[in-house]
Short mmCIF file of C-alpha atoms in Angstrom, two decimals:
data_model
loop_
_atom_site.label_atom_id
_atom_site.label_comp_id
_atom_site.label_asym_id
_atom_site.label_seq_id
_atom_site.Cartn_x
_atom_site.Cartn_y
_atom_site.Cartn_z
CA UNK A 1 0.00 0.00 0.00
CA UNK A 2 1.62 3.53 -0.88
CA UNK A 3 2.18 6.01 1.49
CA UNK A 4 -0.81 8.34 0.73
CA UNK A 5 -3.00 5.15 0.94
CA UNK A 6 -1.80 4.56 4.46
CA UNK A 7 -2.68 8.03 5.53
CA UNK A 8 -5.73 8.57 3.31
CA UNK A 9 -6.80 4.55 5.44
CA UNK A 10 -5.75 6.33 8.99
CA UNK A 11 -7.74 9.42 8.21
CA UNK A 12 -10.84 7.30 7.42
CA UNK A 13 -10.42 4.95 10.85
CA UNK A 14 -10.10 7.70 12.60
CA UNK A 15 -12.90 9.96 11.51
CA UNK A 16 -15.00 6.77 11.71
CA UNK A 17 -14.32 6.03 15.26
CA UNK A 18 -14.56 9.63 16.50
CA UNK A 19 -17.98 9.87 14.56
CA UNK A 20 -19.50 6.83 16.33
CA UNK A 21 -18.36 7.28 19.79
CA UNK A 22 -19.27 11.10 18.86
CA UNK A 23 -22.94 10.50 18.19
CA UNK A 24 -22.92 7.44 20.70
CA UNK A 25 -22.68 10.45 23.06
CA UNK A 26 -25.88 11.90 22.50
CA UNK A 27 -27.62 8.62 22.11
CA UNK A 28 -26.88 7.56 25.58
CA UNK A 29 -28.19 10.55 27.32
CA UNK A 30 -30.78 10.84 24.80
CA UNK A 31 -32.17 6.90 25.62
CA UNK A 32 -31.01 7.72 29.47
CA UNK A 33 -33.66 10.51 29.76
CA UNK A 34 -36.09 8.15 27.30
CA UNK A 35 -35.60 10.39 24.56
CA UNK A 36 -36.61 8.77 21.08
CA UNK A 37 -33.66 8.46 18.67
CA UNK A 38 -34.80 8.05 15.44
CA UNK A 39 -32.12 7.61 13.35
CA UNK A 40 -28.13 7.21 13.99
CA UNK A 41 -26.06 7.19 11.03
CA UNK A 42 -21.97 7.27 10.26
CA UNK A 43 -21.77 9.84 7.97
CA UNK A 44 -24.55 12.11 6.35
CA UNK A 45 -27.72 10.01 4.02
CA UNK A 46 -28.24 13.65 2.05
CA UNK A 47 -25.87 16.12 0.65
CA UNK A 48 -24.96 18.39 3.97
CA UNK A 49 -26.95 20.38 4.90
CA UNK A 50 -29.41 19.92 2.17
CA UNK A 51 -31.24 17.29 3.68
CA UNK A 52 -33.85 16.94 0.75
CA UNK A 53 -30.69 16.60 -1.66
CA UNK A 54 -29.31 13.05 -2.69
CA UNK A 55 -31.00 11.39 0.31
CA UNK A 56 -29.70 7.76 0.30
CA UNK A 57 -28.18 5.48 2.26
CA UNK A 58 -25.48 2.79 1.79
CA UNK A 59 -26.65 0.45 4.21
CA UNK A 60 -29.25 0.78 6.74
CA UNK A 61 -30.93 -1.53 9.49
CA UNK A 62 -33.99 -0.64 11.91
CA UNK A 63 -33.70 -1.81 15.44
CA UNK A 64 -36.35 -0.78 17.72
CA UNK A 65 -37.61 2.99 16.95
CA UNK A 66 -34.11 3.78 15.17
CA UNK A 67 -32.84 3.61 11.85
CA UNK A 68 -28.86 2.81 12.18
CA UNK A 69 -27.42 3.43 9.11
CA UNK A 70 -24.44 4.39 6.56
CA UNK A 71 -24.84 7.47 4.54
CA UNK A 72 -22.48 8.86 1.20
CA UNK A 73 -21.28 11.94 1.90
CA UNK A 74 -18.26 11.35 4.49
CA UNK A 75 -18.58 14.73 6.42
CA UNK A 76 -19.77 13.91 9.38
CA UNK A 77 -22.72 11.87 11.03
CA UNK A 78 -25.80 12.67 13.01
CA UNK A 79 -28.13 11.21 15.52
CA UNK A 80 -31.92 12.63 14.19
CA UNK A 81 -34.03 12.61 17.89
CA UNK A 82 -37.10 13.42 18.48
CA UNK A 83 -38.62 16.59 18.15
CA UNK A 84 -35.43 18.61 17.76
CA UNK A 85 -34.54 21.16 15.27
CA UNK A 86 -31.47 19.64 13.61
CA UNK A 87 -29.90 19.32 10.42
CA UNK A 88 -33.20 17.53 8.78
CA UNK A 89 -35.28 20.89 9.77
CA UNK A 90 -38.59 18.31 9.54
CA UNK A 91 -41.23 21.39 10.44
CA UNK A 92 -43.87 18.97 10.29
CA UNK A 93 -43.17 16.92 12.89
CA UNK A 94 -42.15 19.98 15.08
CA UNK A 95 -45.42 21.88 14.23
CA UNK A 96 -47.94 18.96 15.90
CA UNK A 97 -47.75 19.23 20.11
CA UNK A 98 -45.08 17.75 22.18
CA UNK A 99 -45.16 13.85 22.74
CA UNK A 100 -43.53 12.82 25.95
CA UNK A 101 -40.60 11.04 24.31
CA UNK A 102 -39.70 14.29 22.48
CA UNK A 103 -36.95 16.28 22.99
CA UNK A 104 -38.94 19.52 23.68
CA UNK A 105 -40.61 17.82 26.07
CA UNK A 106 -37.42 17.10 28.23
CA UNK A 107 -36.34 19.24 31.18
CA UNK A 108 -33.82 21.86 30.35
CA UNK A 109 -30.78 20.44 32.01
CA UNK A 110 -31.75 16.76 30.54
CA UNK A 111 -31.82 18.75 26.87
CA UNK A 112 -28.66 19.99 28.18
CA UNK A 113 -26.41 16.63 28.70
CA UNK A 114 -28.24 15.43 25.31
CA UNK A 115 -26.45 17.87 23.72
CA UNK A 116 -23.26 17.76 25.54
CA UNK A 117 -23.12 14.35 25.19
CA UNK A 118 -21.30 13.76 22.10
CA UNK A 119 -18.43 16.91 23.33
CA UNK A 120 -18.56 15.14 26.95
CA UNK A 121 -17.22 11.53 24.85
CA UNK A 122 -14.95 13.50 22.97
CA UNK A 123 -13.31 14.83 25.76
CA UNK A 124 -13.14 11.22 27.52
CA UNK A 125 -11.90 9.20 24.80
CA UNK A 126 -9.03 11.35 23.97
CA UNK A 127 -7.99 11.49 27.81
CA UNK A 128 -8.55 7.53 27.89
CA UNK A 129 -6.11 7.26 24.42
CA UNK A 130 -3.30 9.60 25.73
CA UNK A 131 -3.38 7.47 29.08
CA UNK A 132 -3.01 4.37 27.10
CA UNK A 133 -0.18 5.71 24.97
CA UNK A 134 1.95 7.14 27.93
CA UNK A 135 0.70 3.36 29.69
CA UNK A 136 2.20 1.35 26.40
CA UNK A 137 4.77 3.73 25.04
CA UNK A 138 5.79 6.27 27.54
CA UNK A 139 6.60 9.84 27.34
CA UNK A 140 9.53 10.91 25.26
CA UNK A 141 11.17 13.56 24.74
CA UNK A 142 14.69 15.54 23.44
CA UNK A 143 16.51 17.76 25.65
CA UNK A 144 17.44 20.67 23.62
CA UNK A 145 21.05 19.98 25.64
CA UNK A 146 21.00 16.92 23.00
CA UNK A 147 20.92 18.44 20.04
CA UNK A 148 24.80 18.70 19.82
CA UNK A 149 24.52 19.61 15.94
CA UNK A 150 21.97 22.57 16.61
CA UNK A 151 19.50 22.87 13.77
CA UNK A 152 19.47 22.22 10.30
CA UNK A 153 17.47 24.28 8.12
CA UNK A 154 15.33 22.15 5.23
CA UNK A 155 13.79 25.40 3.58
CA UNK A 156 14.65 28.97 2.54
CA UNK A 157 12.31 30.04 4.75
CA UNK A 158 14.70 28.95 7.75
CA UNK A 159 17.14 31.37 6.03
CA UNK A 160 15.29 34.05 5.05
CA UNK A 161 13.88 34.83 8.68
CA UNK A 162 17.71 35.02 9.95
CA UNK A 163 18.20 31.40 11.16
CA UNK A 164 21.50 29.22 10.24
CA UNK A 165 22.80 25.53 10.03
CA UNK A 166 23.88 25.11 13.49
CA UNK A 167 21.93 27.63 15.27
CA UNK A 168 21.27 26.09 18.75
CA UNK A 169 17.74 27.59 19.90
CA UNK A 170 18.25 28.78 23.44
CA UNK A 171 14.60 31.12 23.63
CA UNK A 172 11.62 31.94 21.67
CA UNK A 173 9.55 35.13 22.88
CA UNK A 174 12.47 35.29 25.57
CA UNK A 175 10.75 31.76 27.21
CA UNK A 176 13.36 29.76 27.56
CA UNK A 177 13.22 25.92 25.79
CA UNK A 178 14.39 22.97 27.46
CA UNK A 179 12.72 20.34 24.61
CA UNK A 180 12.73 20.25 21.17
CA UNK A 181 9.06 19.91 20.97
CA UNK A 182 8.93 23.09 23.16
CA UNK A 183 10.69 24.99 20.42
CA UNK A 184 7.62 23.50 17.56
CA UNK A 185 4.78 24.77 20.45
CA UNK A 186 6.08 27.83 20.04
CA UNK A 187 7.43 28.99 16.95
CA UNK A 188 3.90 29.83 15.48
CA UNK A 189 3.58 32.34 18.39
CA UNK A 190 7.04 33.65 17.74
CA UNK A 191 8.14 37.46 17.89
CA UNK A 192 11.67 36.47 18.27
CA UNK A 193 14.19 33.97 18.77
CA UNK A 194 17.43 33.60 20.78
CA UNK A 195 19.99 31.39 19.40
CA UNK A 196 23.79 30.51 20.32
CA UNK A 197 26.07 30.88 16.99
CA UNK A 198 29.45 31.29 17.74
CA UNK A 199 29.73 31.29 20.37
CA UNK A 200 27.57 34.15 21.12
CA UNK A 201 24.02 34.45 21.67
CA UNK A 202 21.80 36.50 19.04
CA UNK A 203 18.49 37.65 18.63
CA UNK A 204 16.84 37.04 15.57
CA UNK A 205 13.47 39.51 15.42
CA UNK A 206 11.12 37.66 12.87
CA UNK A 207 9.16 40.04 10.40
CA UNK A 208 5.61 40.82 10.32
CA UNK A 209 4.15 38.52 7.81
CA UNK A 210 6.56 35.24 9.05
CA UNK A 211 3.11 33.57 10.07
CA UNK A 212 1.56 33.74 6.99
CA UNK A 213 4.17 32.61 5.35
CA UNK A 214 5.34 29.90 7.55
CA UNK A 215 1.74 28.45 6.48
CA UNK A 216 2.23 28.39 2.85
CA UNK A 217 4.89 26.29 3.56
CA UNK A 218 2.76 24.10 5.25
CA UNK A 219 6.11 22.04 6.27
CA UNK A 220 8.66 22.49 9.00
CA UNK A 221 11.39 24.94 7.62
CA UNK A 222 14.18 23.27 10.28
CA UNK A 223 15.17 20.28 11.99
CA UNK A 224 16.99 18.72 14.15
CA UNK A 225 20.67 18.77 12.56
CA UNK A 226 22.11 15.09 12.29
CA UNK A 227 24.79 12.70 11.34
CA UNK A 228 24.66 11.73 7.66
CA UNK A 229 22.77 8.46 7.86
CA UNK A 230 23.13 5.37 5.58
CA UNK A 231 20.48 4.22 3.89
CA UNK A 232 21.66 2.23 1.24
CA UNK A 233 24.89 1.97 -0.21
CA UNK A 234 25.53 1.77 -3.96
CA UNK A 235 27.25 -2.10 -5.03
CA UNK A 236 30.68 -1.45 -6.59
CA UNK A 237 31.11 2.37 -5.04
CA UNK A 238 34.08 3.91 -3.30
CA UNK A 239 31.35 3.48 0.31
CA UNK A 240 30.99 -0.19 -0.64
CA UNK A 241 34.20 -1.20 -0.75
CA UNK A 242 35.68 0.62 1.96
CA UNK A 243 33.01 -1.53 4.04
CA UNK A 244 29.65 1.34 4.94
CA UNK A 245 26.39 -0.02 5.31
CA UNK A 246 23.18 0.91 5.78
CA UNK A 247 22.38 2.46 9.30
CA UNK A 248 26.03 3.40 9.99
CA UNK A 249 26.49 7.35 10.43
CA UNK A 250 29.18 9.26 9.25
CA UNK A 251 30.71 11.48 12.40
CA UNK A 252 34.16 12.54 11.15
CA UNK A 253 35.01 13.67 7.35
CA UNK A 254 38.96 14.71 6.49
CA UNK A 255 40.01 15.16 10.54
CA UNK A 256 36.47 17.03 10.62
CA UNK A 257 33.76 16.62 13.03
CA UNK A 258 30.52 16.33 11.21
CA UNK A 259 27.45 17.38 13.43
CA UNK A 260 24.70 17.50 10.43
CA UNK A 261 24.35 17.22 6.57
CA UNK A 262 25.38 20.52 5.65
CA UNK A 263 29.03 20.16 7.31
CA UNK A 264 29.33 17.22 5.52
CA UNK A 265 28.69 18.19 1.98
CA UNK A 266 31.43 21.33 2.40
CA UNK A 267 33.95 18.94 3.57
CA UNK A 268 33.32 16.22 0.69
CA UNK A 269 32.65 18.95 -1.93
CA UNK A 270 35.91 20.76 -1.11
CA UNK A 271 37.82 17.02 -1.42
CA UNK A 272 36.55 15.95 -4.86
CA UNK A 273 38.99 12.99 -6.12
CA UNK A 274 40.94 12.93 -2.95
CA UNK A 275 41.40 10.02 -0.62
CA UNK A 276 40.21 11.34 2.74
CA UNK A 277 39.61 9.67 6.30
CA UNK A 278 36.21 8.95 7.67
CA UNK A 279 34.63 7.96 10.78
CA UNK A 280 31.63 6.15 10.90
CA UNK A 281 29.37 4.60 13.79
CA UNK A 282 27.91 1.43 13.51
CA UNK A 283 26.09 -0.26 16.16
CA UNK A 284 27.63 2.01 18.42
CA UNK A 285 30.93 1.22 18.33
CA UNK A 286 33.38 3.71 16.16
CA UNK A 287 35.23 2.49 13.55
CA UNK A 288 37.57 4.49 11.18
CA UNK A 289 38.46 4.17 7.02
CA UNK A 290 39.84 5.80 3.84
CA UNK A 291 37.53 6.40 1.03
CA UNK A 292 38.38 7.57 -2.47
CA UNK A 293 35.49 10.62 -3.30
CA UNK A 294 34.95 10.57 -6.99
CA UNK A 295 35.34 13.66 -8.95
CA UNK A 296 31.91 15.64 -8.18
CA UNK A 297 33.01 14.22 -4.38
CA UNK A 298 30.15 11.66 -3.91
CA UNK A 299 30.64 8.56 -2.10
CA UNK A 300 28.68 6.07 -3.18
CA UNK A 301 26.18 6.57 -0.35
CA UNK A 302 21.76 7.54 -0.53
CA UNK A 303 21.18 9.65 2.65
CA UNK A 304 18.18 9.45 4.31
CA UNK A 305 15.95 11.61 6.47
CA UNK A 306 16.08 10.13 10.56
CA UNK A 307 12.48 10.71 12.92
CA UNK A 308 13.86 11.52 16.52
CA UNK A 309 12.88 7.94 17.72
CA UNK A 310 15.27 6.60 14.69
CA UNK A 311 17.94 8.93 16.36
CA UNK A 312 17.53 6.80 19.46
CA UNK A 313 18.00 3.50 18.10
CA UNK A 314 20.80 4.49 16.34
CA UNK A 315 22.64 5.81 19.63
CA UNK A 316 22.87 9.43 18.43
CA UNK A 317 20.83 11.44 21.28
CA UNK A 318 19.22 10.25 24.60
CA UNK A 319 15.81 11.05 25.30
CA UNK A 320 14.14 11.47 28.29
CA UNK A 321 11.45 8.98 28.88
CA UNK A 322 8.98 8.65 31.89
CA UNK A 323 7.40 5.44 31.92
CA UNK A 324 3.56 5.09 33.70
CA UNK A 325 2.29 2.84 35.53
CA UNK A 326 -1.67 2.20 35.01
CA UNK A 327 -3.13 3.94 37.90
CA UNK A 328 -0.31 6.76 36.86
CA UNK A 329 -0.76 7.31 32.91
CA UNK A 330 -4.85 8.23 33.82
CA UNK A 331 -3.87 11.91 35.70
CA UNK A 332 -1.11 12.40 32.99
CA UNK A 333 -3.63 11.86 30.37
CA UNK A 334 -5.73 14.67 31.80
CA UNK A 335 -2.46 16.78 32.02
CA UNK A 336 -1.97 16.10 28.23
CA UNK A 337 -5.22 16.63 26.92
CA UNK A 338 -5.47 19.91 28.87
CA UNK A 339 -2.09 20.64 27.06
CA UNK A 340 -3.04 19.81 23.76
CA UNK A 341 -6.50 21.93 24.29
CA UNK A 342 -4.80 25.02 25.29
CA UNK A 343 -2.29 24.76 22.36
CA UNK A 344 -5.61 24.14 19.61
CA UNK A 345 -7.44 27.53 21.54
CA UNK A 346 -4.04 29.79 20.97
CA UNK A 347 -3.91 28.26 17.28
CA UNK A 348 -7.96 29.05 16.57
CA UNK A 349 -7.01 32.56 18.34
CA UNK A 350 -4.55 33.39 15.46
CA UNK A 351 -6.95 32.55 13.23
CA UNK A 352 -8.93 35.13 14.27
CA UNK A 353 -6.43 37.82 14.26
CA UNK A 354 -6.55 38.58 10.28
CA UNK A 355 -3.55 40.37 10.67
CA UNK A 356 -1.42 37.24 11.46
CA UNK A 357 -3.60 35.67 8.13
CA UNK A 358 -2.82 32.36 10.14
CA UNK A 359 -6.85 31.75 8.34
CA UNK A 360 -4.84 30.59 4.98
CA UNK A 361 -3.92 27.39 7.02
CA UNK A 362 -7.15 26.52 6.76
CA UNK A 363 -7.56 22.86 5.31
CA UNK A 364 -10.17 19.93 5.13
CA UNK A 365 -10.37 16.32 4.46
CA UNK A 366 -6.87 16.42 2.33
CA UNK A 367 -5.18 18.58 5.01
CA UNK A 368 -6.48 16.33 7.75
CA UNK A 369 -4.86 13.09 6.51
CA UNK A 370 -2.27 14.73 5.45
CA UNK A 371 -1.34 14.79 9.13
CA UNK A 372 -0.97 11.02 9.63
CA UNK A 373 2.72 9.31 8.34
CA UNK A 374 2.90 7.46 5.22
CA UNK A 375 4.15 4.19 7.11
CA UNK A 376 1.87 2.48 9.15
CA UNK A 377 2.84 3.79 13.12
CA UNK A 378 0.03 3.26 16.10
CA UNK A 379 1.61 4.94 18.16
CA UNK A 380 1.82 8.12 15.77
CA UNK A 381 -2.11 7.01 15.07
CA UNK A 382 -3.45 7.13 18.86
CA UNK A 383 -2.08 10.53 19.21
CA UNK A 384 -3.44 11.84 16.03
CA UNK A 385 -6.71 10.38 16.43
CA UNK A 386 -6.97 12.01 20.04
CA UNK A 387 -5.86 15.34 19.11
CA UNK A 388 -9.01 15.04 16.28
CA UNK A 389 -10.97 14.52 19.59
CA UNK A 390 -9.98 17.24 21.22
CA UNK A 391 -10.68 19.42 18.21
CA UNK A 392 -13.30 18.20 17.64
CA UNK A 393 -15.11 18.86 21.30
CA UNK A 394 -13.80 22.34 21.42
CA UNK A 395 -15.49 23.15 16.99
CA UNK A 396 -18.98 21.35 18.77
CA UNK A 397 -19.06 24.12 21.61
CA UNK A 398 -18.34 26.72 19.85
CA UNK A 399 -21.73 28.69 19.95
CA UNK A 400 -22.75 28.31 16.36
CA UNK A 401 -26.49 27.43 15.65
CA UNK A 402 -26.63 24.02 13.93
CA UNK A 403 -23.48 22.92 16.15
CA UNK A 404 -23.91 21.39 19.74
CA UNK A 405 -22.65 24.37 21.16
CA UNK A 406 -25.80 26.64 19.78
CA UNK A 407 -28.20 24.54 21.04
CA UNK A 408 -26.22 24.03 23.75
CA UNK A 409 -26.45 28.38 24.32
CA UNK A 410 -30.04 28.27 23.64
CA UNK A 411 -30.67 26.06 26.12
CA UNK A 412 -28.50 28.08 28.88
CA UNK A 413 -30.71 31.16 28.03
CA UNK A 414 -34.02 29.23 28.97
CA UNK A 415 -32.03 28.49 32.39
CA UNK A 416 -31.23 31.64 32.85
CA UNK A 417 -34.27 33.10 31.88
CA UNK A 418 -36.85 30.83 32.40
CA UNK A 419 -38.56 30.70 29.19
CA UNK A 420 -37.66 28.74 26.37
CA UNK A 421 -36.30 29.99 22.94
CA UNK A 422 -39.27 30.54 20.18
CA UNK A 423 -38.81 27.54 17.89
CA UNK A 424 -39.26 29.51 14.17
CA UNK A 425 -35.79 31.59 16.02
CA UNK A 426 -34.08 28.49 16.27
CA UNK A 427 -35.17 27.46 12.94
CA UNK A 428 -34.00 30.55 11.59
CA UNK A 429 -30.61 30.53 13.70
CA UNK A 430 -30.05 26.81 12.52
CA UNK A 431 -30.28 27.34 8.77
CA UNK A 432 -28.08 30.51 8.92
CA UNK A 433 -25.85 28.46 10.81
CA UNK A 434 -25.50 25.53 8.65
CA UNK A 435 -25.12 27.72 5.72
CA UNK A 436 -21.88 29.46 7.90
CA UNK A 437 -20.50 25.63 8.06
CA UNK A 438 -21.45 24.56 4.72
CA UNK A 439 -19.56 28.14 3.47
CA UNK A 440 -16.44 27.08 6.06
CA UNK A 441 -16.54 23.80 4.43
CA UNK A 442 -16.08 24.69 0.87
CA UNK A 443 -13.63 27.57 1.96
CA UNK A 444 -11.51 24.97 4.26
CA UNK A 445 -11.58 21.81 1.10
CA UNK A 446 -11.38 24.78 -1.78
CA UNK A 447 -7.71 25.70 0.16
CA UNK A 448 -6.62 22.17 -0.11
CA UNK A 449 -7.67 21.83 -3.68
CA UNK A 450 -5.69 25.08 -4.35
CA UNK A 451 -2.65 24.07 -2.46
CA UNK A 452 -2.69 20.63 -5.20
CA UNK A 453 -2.57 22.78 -8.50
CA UNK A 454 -0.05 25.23 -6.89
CA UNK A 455 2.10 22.94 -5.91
#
């Protein structure tokens, strides 16, 4: 299976699950409070939010008083109770008078958890997976202290905001970094950076528009700066027969220490056709050679790119890992998933501020599975998959009609006020709001379809 068929497969498990367990939320407080469900479907039967437009199903099955069912259109899915104004808008059956296994007919705080229900399992099943992943995998992370190399820029962009091969990040918006993932949280916030070069330290003050146009690159302009890596050697070449294979890593070049890629092609380029000494790591022992470089100064060797988990194995940094016990991993998945929150609410907050123009990051269903690796990785899955929960609780509060969090308003205003919303304004409020999300939809999936042809 090719990569983009692994991550396009990922996307679609994941969406799935979070869907179910989504609208399983609202079903269970819905049946809890005796609340008819009448239909409960993965995915949308109709073309969203047109409900009168291509309604058909791919599979369906009646059980009881509810339709459970497969629909086309992959956007979402719904849970139709009762004697709510939802998606379907079906005025009839809201126009005749309240049956006691209605919606309308609940009490206000029951209509309240209905609601909430689906946000409520969000929230739950994306502490539960980042408990399980620190349970099975642990926490790691890389000291910034190991990143002996500094950083290596992979895009212009790295050197067109002031940044160099080597840098070692020391601040960014004068908060000092002690991870490497610290660095990432922040560098979309970032005013300016402190790096050591030299020697010295040096403030780099990043202009104006750097958001926006860190987003168009929609890729990570540095990295961590490594050892050239091995990943195949060519049969017959100067790397061959002076014994490399794949996985060793080259750490001296000519009597030069060689901290990341960009060392080593100045050193090999500025030897062509010379017989030079090399040092090379394998298994972690050290072992040293003379290779001829051919006359453009190759080797003979295909370099490839290293995760920071490959760094491990290969012996070139030391994380630090916390392992958790099972009664342990449950409070640290609350502590992550209240991290992970609060970094998605300063992200939708620049994308608010139209001066940043952080809104052109905007993606859908392309940009979303774009986000899973092209190699099959559960680990890299879980956490995906919960983040998508946690995003997706905080879009269903938001306090847009036709979302959970609109009813979910309207429903606090009859608690405050004691009288209930008139049902033609939420009618009104619903379609205006569906037509917002249907125009956020085609904006968000119209960016990723422009992104393809500019590319």
């Amino acid at each position: 299976m090719s990569g983009v068929w692994v991550q396009v497969v990922q996307f679609l498990m994941a969406l799935s699950l979070l869907i179910v367990l989504h609208e399983g939320g609202h079903f269970f407080f819905a049946r809890l409070f005796k609340t008819r469900v009448e239909k409960f479907y993965l995915f949308f039967d109709f073309l969203f939010p047109f409900s009168n437009i291509l309604p058909f199903s791919l599979l369906k099955k009646k059980i009881g008083d509810t339709v459970w069912g497969i629909g086309w259109f992959p956007l979402g899915g719904y849970v139709k109770i009762a004697g709510m104004v939802d998606e379907s808008m079906d005025k009839e059956a809201l126009a005749k008078p309240p049956e006691p296994w209605e919606f309308r007919s609940k009490k206000a705080w029951q209509r309240l958890l209905i609601m909430l229900g689906g946000i409520i399992v969000n929230v739950l099943l994306a502490i539960l997976i980042y408990a399980m992943i620190l349970f099975v995998w642990g926490e790691k992370r890389m000291p910034v202290s190991q990143m002996k190399g500094g950083i290596e820029i992979r895009d212009s962009l790295g050197y067109k905001i002031g940044l160099k091969d080597g840098d070692h990040i020391l601040s960014v918006n004068d908060r000092q970094v002690y991870y490497y993932d610290d660095i990432i949280d922040e560098l979309i916030y970032a005013k300016t950076i402190t790096v050591q070069r030299n020697g010295k330290h040096e403030v780099i003050t990043l202009p104006k528009d750097y958001i926006s146009q860190m987003i168009d690159k929609r890729k990570a302009f540095f990295g961590v700066a490594y050892a050239p890596t091995i990943v195949e050697v060519t049969k017959g070449s100067s790397a061959d027969k002076a014994g490399l294979k794949a996985k060793d890593y080259i750490t001296v070049l000519d009597g030069v220490a060689i901290a990341n890629n960009v060392i080593f092609d100045s050193i090999r380029l500025a030897n062509k056709s010379k017989l030079v000494s090399l040092v090379y790591v394998r298994e972690g022992k050290s072992y040293q050679t003379q290779i001829q470089l051919s006359d453009s100064g190759t080797l003979g060797i295909q370099r490839g790119g290293l995760s920071i988990l490959d760094m491990e194995k290969l012996g070139m940094v030391k994380l630090d890992t916390h392992r958790y016990g099972f009664l342990e991993c449950f409070p640290a998945g609350i502590r992550m998933a209240g991290e992970q929150l609060n970094k998605y609410i300063r992200q939708f907050r620049l994308i608010l501020d139209f001066k940043t123009k952080a809104y052109k990051g905007l993606g859908g269903f392309a940009s979303m599975a774009n986000i899973f690796p092209q190699q099959w990785n559960w680990e890299a899955f879980w956490t995906i998959t919960a983040f998508l929960s946690i995003v997706l609780a905080f879009m269903n509060l938001l306090p847009i009609p036709g979302l959970d969090g609109g009813y979910v308003l309207f429903t606090l205003i009859e608690m405050i006020t004691g009288r209930k919303v008139n049902e033609k304004v939420l009618e009104v409020a619903t379609t205006i709001g569906l037509v917002l999300l249907l125009g956020l939809m085609l904006y968000a999936n119209g960016m990723d379809i422009f992104r393809i042809f500019k590319k």
